[in-house]
XYZ file of C-alpha atoms in Angstrom:
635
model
C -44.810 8.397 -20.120
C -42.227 8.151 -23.274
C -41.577 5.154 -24.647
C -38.109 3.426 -23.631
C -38.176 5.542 -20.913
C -39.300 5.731 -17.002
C -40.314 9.773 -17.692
C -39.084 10.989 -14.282
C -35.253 12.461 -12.799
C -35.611 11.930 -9.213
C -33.295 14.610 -7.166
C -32.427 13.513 -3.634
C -31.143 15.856 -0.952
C -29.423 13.463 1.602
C -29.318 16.981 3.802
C -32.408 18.205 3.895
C -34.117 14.602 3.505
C -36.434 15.674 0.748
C -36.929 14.776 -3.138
C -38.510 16.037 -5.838
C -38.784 15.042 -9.630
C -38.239 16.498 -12.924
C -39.288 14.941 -16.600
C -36.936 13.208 -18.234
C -38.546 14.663 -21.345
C -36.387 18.032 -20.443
C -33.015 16.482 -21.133
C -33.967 14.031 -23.956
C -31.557 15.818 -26.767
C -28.820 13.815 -24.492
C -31.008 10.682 -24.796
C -30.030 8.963 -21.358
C -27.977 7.400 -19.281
C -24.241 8.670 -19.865
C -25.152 11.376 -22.283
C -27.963 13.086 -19.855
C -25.708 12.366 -16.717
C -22.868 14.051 -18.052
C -25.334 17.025 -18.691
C -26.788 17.172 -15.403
C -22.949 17.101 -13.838
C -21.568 19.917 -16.287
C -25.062 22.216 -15.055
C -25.422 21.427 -11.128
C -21.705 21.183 -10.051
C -19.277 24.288 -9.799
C -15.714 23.760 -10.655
C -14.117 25.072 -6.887
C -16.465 22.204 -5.775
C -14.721 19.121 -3.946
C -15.806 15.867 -5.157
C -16.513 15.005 -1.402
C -18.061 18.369 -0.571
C -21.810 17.796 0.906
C -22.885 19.675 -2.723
C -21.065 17.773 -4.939
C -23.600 15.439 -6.980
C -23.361 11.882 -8.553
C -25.999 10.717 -10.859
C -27.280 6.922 -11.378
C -28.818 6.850 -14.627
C -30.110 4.201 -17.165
C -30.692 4.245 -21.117
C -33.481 4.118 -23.395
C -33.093 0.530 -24.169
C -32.452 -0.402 -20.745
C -34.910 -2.958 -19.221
C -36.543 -4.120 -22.546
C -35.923 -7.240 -24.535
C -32.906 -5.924 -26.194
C -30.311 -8.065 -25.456
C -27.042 -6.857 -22.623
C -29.079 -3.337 -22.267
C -29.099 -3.795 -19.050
C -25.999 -1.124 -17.586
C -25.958 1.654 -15.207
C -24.184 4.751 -15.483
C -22.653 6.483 -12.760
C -20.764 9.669 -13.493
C -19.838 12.322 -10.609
C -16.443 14.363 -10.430
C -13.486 12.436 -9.788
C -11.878 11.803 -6.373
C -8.606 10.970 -7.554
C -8.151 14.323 -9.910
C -11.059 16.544 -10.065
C -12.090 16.151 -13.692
C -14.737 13.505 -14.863
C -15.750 10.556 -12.663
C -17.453 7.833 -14.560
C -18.458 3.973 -14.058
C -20.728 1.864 -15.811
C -22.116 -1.420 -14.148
C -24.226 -4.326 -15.144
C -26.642 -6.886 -13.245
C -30.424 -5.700 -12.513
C -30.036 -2.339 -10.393
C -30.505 -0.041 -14.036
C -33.680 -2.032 -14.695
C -35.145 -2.150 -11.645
C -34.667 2.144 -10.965
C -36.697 2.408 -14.210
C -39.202 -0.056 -13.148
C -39.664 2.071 -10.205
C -40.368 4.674 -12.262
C -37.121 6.687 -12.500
C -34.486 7.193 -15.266
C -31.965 8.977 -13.041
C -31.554 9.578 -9.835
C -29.378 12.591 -8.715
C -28.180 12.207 -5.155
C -26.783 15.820 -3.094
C -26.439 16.419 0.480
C -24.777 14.529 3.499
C -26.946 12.497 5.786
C -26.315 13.540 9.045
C -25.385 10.320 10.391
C -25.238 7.067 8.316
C -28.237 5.985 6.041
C -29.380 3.848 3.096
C -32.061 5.047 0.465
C -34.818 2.551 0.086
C -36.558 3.354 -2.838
C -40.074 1.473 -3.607
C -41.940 3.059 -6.884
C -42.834 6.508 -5.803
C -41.790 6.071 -2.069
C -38.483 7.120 -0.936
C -37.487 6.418 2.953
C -34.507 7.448 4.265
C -33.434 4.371 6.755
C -30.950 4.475 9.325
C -27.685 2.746 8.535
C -26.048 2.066 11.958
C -26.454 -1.215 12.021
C -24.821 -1.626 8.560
C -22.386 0.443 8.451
C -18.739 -0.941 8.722
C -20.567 -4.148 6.950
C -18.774 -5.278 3.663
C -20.479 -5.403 0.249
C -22.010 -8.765 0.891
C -23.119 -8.661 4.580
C -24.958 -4.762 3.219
C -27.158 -6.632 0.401
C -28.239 -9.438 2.702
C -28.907 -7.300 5.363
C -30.721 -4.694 3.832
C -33.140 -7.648 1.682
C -33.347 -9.464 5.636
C -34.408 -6.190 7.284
C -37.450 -4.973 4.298
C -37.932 -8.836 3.770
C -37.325 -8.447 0.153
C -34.663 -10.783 -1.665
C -35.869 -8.846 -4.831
C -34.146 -5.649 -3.741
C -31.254 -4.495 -6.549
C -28.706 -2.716 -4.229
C -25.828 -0.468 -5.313
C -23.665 -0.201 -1.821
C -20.016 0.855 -0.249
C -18.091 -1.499 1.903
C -15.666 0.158 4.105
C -13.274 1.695 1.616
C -16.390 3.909 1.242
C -17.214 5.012 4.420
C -13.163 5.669 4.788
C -13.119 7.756 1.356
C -10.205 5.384 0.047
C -10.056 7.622 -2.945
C -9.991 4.576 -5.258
C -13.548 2.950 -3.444
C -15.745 1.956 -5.577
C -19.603 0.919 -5.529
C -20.787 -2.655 -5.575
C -24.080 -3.409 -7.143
C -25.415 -7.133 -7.034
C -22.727 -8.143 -4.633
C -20.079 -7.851 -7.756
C -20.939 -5.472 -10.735
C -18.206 -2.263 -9.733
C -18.206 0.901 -10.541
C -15.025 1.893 -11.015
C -12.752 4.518 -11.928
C -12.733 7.775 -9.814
C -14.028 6.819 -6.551
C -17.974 6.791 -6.861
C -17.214 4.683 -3.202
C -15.807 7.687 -1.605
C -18.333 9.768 -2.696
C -20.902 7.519 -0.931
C -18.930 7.859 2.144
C -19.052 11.462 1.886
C -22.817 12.082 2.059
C -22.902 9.100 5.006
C -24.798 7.193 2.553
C -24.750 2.800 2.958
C -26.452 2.180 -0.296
C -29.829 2.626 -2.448
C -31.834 -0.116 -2.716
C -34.487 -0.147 -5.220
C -37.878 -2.017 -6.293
C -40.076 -1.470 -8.643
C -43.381 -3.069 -9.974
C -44.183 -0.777 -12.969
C -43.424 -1.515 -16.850
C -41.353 0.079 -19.764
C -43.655 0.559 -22.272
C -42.315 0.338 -26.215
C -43.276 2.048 -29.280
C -43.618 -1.282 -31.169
C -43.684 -4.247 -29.283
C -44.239 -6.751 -32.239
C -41.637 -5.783 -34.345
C -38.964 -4.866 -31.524
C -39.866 -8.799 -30.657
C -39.179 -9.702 -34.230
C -35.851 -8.010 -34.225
C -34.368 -9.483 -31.050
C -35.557 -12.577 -31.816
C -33.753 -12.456 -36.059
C -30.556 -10.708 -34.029
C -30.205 -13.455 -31.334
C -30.639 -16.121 -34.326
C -28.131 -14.390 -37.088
C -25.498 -12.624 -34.767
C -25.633 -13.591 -30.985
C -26.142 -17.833 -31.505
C -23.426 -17.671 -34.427
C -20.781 -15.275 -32.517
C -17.537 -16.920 -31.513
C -16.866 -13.957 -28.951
C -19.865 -14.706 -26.991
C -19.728 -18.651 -27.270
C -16.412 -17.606 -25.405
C -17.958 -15.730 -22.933
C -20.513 -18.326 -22.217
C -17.728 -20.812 -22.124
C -15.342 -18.807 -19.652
C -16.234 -15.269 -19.540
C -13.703 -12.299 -20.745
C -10.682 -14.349 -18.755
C -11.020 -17.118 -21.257
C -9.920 -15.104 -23.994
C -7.215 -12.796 -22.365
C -5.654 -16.145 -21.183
C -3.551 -16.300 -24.593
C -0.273 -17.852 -24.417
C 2.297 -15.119 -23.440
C 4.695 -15.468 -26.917
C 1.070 -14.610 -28.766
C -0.167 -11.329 -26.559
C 1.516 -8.593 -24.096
C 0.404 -8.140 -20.438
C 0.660 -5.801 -17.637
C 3.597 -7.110 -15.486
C 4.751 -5.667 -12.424
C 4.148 -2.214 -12.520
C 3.914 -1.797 -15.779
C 7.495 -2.527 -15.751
C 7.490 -5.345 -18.382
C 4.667 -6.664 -20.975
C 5.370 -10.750 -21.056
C 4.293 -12.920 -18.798
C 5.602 -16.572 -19.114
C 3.268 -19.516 -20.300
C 4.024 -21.443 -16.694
C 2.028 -18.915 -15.113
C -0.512 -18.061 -17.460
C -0.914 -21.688 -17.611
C -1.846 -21.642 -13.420
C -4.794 -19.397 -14.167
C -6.262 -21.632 -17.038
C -9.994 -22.069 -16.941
C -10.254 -26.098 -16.152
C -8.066 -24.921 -12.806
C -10.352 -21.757 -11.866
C -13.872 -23.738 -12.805
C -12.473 -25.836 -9.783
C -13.871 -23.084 -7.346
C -17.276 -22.568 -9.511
C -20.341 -22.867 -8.113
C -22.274 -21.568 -11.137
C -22.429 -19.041 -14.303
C -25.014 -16.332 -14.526
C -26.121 -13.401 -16.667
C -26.851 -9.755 -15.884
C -30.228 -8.849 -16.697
C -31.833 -9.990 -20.669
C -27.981 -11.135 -21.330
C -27.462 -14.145 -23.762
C -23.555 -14.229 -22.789
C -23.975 -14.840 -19.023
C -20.372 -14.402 -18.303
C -20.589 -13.915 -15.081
C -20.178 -16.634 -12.112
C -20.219 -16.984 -8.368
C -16.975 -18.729 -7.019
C -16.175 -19.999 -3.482
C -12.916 -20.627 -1.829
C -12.233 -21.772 1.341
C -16.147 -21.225 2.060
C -16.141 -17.932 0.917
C -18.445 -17.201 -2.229
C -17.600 -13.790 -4.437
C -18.652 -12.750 -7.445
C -16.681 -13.001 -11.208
C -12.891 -13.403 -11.851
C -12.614 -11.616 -14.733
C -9.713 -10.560 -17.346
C -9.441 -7.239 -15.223
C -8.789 -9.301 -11.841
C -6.478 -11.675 -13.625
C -4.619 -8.444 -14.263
C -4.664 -6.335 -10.981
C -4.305 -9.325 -8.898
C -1.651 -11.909 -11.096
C 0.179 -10.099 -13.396
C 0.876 -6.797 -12.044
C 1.609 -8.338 -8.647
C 3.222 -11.362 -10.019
C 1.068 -13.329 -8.026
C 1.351 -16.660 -9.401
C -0.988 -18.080 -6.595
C -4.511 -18.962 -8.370
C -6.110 -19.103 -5.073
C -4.034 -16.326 -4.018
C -4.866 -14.167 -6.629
C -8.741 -14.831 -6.175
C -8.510 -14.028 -2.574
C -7.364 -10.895 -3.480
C -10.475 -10.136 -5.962
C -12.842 -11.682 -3.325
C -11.533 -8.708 -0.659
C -11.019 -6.064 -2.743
C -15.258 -6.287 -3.671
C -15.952 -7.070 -0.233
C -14.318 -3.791 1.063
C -15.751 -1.793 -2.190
C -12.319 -0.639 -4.111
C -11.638 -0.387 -7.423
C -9.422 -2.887 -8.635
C -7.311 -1.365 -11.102
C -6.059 1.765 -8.865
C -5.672 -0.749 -6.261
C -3.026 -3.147 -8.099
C -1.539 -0.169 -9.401
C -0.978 1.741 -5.811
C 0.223 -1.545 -4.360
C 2.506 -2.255 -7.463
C 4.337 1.126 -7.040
C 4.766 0.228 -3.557
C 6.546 -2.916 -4.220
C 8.872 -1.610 -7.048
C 9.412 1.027 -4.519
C 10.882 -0.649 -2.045
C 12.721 -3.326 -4.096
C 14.393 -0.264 -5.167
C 14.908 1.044 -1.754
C 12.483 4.399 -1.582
C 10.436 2.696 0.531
C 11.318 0.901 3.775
C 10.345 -0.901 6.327
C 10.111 2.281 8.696
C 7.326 3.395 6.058
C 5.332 0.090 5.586
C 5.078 -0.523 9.239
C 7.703 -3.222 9.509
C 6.121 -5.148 6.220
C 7.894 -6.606 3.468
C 6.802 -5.587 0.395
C 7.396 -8.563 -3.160
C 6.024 -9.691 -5.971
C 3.934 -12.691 -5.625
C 3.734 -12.827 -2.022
C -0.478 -12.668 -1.768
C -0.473 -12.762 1.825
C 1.089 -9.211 2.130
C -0.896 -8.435 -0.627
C -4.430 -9.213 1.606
C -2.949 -7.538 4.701
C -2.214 -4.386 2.386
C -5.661 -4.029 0.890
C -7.241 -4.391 4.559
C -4.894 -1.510 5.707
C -6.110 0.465 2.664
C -9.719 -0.225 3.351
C -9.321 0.599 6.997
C -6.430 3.513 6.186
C -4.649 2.076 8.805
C -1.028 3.310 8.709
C 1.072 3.283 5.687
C -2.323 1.556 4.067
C -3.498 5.167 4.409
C -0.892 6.561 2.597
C -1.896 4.319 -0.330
C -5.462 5.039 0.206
C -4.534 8.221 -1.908
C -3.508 6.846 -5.077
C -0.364 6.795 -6.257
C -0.213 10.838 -7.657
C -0.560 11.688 -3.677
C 1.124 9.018 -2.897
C 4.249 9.727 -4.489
C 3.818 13.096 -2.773
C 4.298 12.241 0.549
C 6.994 9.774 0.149
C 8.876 11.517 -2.402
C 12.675 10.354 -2.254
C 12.013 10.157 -6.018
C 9.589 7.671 -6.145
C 7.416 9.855 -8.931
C 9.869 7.990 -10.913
C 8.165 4.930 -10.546
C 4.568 5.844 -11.006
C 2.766 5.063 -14.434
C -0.107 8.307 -14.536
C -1.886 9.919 -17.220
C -4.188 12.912 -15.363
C -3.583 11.860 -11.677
C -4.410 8.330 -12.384
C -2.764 5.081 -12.767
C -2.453 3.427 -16.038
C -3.017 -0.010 -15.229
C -3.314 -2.076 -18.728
C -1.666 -4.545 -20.573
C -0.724 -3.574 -24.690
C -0.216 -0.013 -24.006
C 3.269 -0.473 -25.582
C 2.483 -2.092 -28.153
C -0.435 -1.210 -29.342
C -0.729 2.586 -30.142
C -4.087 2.800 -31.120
C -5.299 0.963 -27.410
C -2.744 3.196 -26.203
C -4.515 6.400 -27.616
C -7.648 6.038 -26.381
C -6.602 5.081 -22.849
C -4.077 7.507 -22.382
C -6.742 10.010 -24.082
C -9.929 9.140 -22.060
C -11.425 11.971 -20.298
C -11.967 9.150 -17.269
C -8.321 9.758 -16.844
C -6.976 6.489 -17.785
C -9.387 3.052 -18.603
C -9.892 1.381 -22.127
C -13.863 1.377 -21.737
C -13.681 4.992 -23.724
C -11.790 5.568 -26.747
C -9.392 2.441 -26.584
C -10.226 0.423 -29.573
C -9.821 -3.743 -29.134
C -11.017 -3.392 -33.481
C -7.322 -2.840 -34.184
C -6.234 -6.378 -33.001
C -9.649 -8.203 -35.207
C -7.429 -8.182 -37.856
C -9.587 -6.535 -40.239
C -9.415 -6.193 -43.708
C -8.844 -2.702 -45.069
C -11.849 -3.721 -47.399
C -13.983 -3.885 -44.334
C -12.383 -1.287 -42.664
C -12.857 1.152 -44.805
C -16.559 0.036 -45.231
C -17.428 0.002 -41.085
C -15.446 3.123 -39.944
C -14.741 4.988 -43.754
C -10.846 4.692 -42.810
C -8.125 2.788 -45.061
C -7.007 0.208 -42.483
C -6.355 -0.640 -38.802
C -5.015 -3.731 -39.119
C -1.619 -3.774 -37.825
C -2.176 -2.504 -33.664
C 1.313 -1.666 -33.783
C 1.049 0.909 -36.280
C 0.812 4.771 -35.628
C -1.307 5.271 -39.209
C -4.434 5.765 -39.067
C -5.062 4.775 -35.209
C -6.205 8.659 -34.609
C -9.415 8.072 -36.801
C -10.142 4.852 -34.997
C -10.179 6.158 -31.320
C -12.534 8.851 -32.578
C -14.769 6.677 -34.100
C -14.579 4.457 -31.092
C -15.601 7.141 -28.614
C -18.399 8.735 -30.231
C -19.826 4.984 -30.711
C -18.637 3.731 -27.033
C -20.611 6.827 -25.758
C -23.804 5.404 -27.796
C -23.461 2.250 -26.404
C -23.158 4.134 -22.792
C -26.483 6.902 -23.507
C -28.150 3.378 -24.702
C -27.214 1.121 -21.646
C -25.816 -1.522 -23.973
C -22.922 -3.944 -22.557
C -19.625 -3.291 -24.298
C -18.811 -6.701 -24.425
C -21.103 -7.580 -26.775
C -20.954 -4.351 -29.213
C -18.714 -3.984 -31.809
C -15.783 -3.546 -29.221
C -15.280 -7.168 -29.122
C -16.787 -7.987 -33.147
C -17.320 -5.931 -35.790
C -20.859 -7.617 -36.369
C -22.386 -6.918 -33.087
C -24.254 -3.864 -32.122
C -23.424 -1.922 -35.727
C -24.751 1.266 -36.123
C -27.613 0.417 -37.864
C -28.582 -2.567 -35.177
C -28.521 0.807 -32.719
C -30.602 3.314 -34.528
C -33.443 0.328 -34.870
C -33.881 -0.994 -31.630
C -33.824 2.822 -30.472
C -36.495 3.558 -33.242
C -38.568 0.627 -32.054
C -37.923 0.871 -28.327
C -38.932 5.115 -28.372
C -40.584 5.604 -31.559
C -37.892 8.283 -32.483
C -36.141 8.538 -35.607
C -32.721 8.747 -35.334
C -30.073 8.389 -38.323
C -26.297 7.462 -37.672
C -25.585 10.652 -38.261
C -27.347 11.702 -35.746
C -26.502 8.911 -33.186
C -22.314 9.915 -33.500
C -23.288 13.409 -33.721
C -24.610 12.925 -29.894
C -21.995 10.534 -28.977
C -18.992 13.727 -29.991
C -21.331 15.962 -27.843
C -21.019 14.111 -24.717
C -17.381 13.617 -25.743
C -16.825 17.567 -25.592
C -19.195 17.738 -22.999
C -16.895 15.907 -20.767
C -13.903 17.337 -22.731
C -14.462 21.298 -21.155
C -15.546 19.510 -17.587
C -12.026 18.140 -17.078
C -10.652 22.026 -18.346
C -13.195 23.654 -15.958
C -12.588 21.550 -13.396
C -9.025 20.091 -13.240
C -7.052 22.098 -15.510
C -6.220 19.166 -18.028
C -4.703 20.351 -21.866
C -2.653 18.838 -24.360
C 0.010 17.512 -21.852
C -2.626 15.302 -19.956
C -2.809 12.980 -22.984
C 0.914 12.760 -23.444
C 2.131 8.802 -22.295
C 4.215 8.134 -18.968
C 8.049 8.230 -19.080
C 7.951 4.670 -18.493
C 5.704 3.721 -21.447
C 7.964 5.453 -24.027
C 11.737 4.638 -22.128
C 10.899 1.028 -21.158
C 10.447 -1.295 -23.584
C 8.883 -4.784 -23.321
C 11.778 -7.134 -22.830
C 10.614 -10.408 -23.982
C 7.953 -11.986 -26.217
C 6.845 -11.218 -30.008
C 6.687 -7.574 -28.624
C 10.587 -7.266 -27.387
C 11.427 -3.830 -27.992
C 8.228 -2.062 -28.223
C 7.606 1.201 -26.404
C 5.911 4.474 -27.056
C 7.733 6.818 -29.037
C 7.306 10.769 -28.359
C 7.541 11.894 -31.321
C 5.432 9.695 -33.344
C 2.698 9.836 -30.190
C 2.544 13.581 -30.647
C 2.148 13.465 -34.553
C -0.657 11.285 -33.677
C -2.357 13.276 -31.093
C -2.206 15.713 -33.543
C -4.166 14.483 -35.939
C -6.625 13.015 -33.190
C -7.241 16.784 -32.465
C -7.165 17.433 -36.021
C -10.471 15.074 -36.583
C -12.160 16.427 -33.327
C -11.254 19.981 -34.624
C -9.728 20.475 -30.904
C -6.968 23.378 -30.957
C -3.566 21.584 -31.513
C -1.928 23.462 -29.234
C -4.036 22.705 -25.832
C -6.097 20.176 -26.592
C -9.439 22.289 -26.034
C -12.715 22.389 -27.875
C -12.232 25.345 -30.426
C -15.281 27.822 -30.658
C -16.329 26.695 -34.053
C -16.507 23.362 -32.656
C -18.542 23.708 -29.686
C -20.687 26.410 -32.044
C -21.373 23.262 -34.139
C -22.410 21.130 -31.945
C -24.778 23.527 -30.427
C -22.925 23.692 -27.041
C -22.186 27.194 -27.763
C -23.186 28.219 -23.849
C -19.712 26.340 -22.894
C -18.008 29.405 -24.632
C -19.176 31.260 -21.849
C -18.909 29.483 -19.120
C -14.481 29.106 -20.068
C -14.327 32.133 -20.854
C -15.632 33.730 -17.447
C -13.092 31.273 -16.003
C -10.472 33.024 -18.048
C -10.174 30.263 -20.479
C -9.481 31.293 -23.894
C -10.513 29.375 -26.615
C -9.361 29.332 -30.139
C -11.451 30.332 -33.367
C-alpha cells in the first residue's frame, strides 16, 4: 500500500458480473481522483462511443488527501462522457461516499457493462455482490438510501444512487450521494440508468495510512488555528452556508433572472429568501466528512426533510424562474434531488420554456394544455415530475434545451443561452468577463467549478496579485485586461484541488489565504511522502486540462467557436442595477480568448492543443491518436 492512497482501481463489468483490480501505483503521474479519471476515460472509451452505450465507462474516484485529517478533502470525482454533448462529463461531490470507497480499499472504481435487469453494487472491502434492484427501482433518492441501509442492516452504508430521472435517462439526471451531495453537469444519472444500475453502496473497515502522521497532525492542527478559525468566508458558511453570502442586496451584485434574460433582481425578493426566513424550516447544520465549515443542513417543509438550499438552488429555483415563493422555491430543490436531476440544466430547460411561450413559440397544444409563467411554482413541480417521468411535453424537455430547441423549432434557438450543447445557467456572466471566461471556456461545457475565477471580485490589490498569481492586477471583474491569465491560473489550480479531493469552497476560490499552493504541496508531501514542487503541482493540473481539452475534439468536435458567448450574453444587456448596460462584447471577448490560447500555447485559430504543446507536456501519444482521426494539429 502507498501512502494517501487505497493502492487498488477496481473495474466492474455490470455485463458480465465480474471485477478485477489494477494498482493504483500504474496511473500515479496523474495523482488521483480527477487527474487519473480523466486518464482512464481518454484510454478505455472510443470517440463513436454513445455515452449510454453498454461500453461507455464512468469512473468514481477519490484523491490522495481524501479521507485523512486534512480538512474539506473529502470529494468524489465522477467524470464519464457527457450525455448532453458528447465531450467531457464531470461532477464532483462531497459527504462520506469518497472516504468510505478508499476505506474499502479502492481509489477508483471504473464501472462498464449493462446489468441485465436492474441492480445495485454493494461493495464491502474486497467483496463485491451484485444485488437485485427490483424492489428499488422507481424509488426516489431518499426512499433508495434507506432502503438499501434497511435491507444489509447497515445505516453506515455511503450510497451514490439515481432516482427516476436516472432510470428514464433525463439527459440532465444526476447522481445523489448522501441523500443530497449531486453530481452534476452532463448526466452521470442517465448513465446509471443506462447500465440498469440503482446505486453503489459502499463500506469499508480498513485505514489510510500517511507518510508522517505527527507532523501532518501538527499542520492541520497550526492551519485550522491561523487560517480556518480566523476566515470570514467560512465563519459565513458556518453561519448560513454559500446562500448567505450570494444573498447580497440586488443594487450591490448581478443575478441570473429569467432566462438569463436580465441580471437584477429587486431587494423585495431577495429579501423573501433571507436566512432568519429559510432557518425557519431547519432542522439542523452538518458537515461533509473532516469539514470545519459544515455548510450543509437538513430542512423540512410540510413534513418533508431534504438536504441543503444552497446559492445554486436559490438560483435555478428563484431567480431564473422568478419564483418569489420561499417555500415554493424549496419545494422545487426538495423534488428535483428526490428524482436525481441536475439543477442547473433543469432551471435552464424550464426557463426557455417559459420565455418561449410568453413569446408565443410554445403553446398550449405543446405543453399539454399547461400554462407556462414566471413565479408560478406549482407548474414549476408538475413540470419537473413530467421531466422525471418524460411524460409528454416533460419529455421533450428531458433533452435539454440544444434538442429541445430542435424539435420545437419555430425559432425558439433564439431563446436558448448554450455554450457546447449546454445551458449557461449563472448569474455575472455579463458583467464579469473574467467569470465569464472560464465558464463559457470550461471543457464541462458550461459551470464555474473550472476555470471561472470568484478572485476577480476579492478585490485584490495588484501588490498581492502580482505576488499570488505573477499577474499585474485583477481587480476590477469588469475588466477584459488581464482576466485571460487568471482563468488559466485558476484551472490548472481548480484541477489540483480536484486530483487532491479538496472542497472548492474552502480553497483559494473563495480567499486568497486558503489552500495556497504551498498549503497543497505539504499536506501532499506529508500525506504520500512524495515531493512535489508548485511547479510541478500546475504542471499536472495543465495536463489534465489538455487532457480533457483533445477529449472534447475527439469526441464532440468542439474548436474555437465552442468558447465564443451566446447571442444573448453579448446583445442583451443587464437593464437595471450598478451593472445597467453591461453585456459581452465580441470583439473584446475574442481579443481575450486570444490571449487565453496564447498562455496555453493552444493554436489561435481552433482552439486545439498545438504539437509542441502536447510534446511538452509529455502527452505526445495524443498526436497520434488526432491525427488518425484526421485532426490536424498545428506546430
Amino acid at each position: 500500500m502507498s501512502f494517501g492512497r487505497a493502492g487498488k482501481i477496481l473495474f466492474i463489468n455490470l455485463t458480465e458480473r465480474s471485477f478485477n483490480c489494477e494498482k493504483t501505483e500504474k496511473y500515479l503521474s496523474y495523482l488521483g481522483g480527477r487527474g487519473i479519471n480523466q486518464w482512464l476515460l481518454f484510454n478505455y472509451i472510443n470517440p463513436k462511443v454513445n455515452p449510454l452505450d453498454p461500453v461507455s465507462i464512468i469512473i468514481l474516484g477519490s484523491g490522495p488527501l481524501v479521507g485523512t485529517l486534512v480538512p474539506t478533502a473529502c470529494r468524489l470525482a465522477v467524470d464519464f462522457k457527457n450525455v448532453m454533448n458528447f465531450g467531457i462529463g464531470s461532477g464532483n461531490s462531497g459527504g462520506f461516499f469518497a472516504t468510505e470507497m478508499k476505506l474499502a480499499g479502492y481509489d477508483h472504481i471504473v464501472i462498464s457493462g449493462k446489468a441485465d435487469r436492474p441492480i445495485y453494487l454493494l461493495i464491502i472491502d474486497n467483496k463485491i455482490y451484485f444485488k437485485d434492484a427490483k424492489g428499488i427501482w422507481g424509488k426516489n433518492t431518499w426512499e433508495t438510501d434507506n432502503a438499501i441501509k434497511k435491507e444489509n442492516s447497515d445505516n453506515d452504508l455511503k450510497i451514490l444512487s439515481i432516482g427516476v430521472g436516472g432510470e428514464k435517462k433525463v439527459k440532465y439526471a444526476c447522481l445523489i450521494s448522501d441523500k443530497g451531495r449531486a453530481v452534476a453537469y452532463g448526466g452521470s444519472g442517465a448513465v446509471f440508468g443506462s447500465k440498469n444500475l440503482k446505486a453503489v453502496a459502499v463500506r469499508g473497515t480498513q485505514s489510510i495510512e500517511v507518510y508522517s502522521p505527527e507532523k501532518l497532525i501538527a499542520k492541520v492542527l497550526k492551519y485550522n488555528k491561523e487560517i480556518i478559525r480566523k476566515n470570514s468566508y467560512i465563519d459565513g458558511l458556518r453561519k448560513g452556508g454559500t446562500l448567505l453570502g450570494y444573498l447580497a442586496p440586488g443594487e450591490k451584485k448581478p443575478y441570473d433572472v429569467k432566462n438569463m434574460s436580465e441580471g437584477f433582481w429587486s431587494n423585495e425578493n431577495i429579501e423573501k429568501f433571507s436566512r432568519d426566513k429559510l432557518d425557519k424550516y431547519l432542522i439542523r447544520r452538518h458537515s461533509c466528512f473532516n469539514c470545519p465549515a459544515y455548510c450543509s443542513s437538513i430542512f423540512q417543509l410540510d413534513g418533508n426533510r431534504f438536504e441543503t438550499f444552497e446559492a445554486n438552488s436559490f438560483r435555478s429555483y428563484a431567480s431564473n424562474l422568478g419564483i418569489t415563493s420561499l417555500e415554493g422555491a424549496l419545494d422545487c430543490h426538495r423534488l428535483a434531488n428526490l428524482y436525481g436531476l441536475d439543477g442547473d440544466q433543469l432551471s435552464a430547460t424550464i426557463s426557455w420554456a417559459i420565455e418561449c411561450y410568453e413569446n408565443g413559440i410554445i403553446t398550449k397544444e405543446e405543453t399539454d394544455g399547461m400554462e407556462l409563467r414566471w413565479n408560478d411554482h406549482k407548474n414549476v413541480k408538475l413540470l419537473i415530475d413530467r421531466i422525471a417521468n418524460r411524460i409528454g411535453f416533460g419529455d421533450i424537455l428531458a433533452k435539454g434545451v440544444f434538442d429541445a430547441s430542435k424539435i420545437i423549432g419555430k425559432g425558439s434557438e433564439k431563446y436558448s443561452v448554450l455554450t457546447k450543447k449546454i445551458s449557461v445557467m449563472e448569474s455575472g456572466v455579463r458583467s464579469y468577463k473574467g467569470w465569464a471566461l472560464g465558464i463559457i471556456t470550461s471543457n464541462k461545457g458550461s459551470g464555474h467549478l473550472r476555470g471561472a475565477p470568484l478572485l476577480e471580485r476579492q478585490q485584490i490589490s495588484p501588490q498581492m496579485s502580482k505576488k499570488l498569481f505573477n499577474i499585474q492586477n485583477i481587480g476590477n471583474p469588469t475588466e477584459y485586461g488581464n482576466k485571460a491569465e487568471l482563468v488559466v491560473w485558476q484551472e490548472k489550480y481548480k484541477a489540483i484541488v480536484d486530483i487532491m479531493g479538496i472542497c472548492a469552497c474552502t480553497s483559494m476560490w473563495t480567499d486568497v489565504n486558503l489552500f495556497q499552493p504551498e498549503d497543497i504541496s505539504d499536506f501532499y508531501y506529508l500525506v504520500t511522502g512524495e515531493i512535489l514542487s508548485i511547479k510541478e503541482l500546475f504542471k499536472i493540473g495543465e495536463k489534465v486540462q489538455n487532457l480533457e481539452k483533445v477529449f472534447n475534439v475527439l469526441h464532440a468536435a468542439f474548436t474555437r467557436e465552442g468558447d465564443l458567448p451566446p447571442k444573448k450574453l453579448t446583445d442583451v444587456p443587464i437593464k437595471e442595477g450598478i451593472y445597467q448596460d453591461s453585456r459581452l462584447d465580441l470583439r473584446q471577448w475574442n481579443k481575450m480568448l486570444d490571449r487565453y490560447y496564447f498562455l496555453h500555447k493552444w493554436d489561435k485559430k481552433t482552439g486545439i492543443p498545438t504539437k509542441d504543446r502536447l510534446h511538452e507536456l509529455e502527452l505526445s501519444e495524443l498526436i497520434d491518436i488526432l491525427e488518425e482521426n484526421n485532426i490536424r494539429l498545428a506546430d
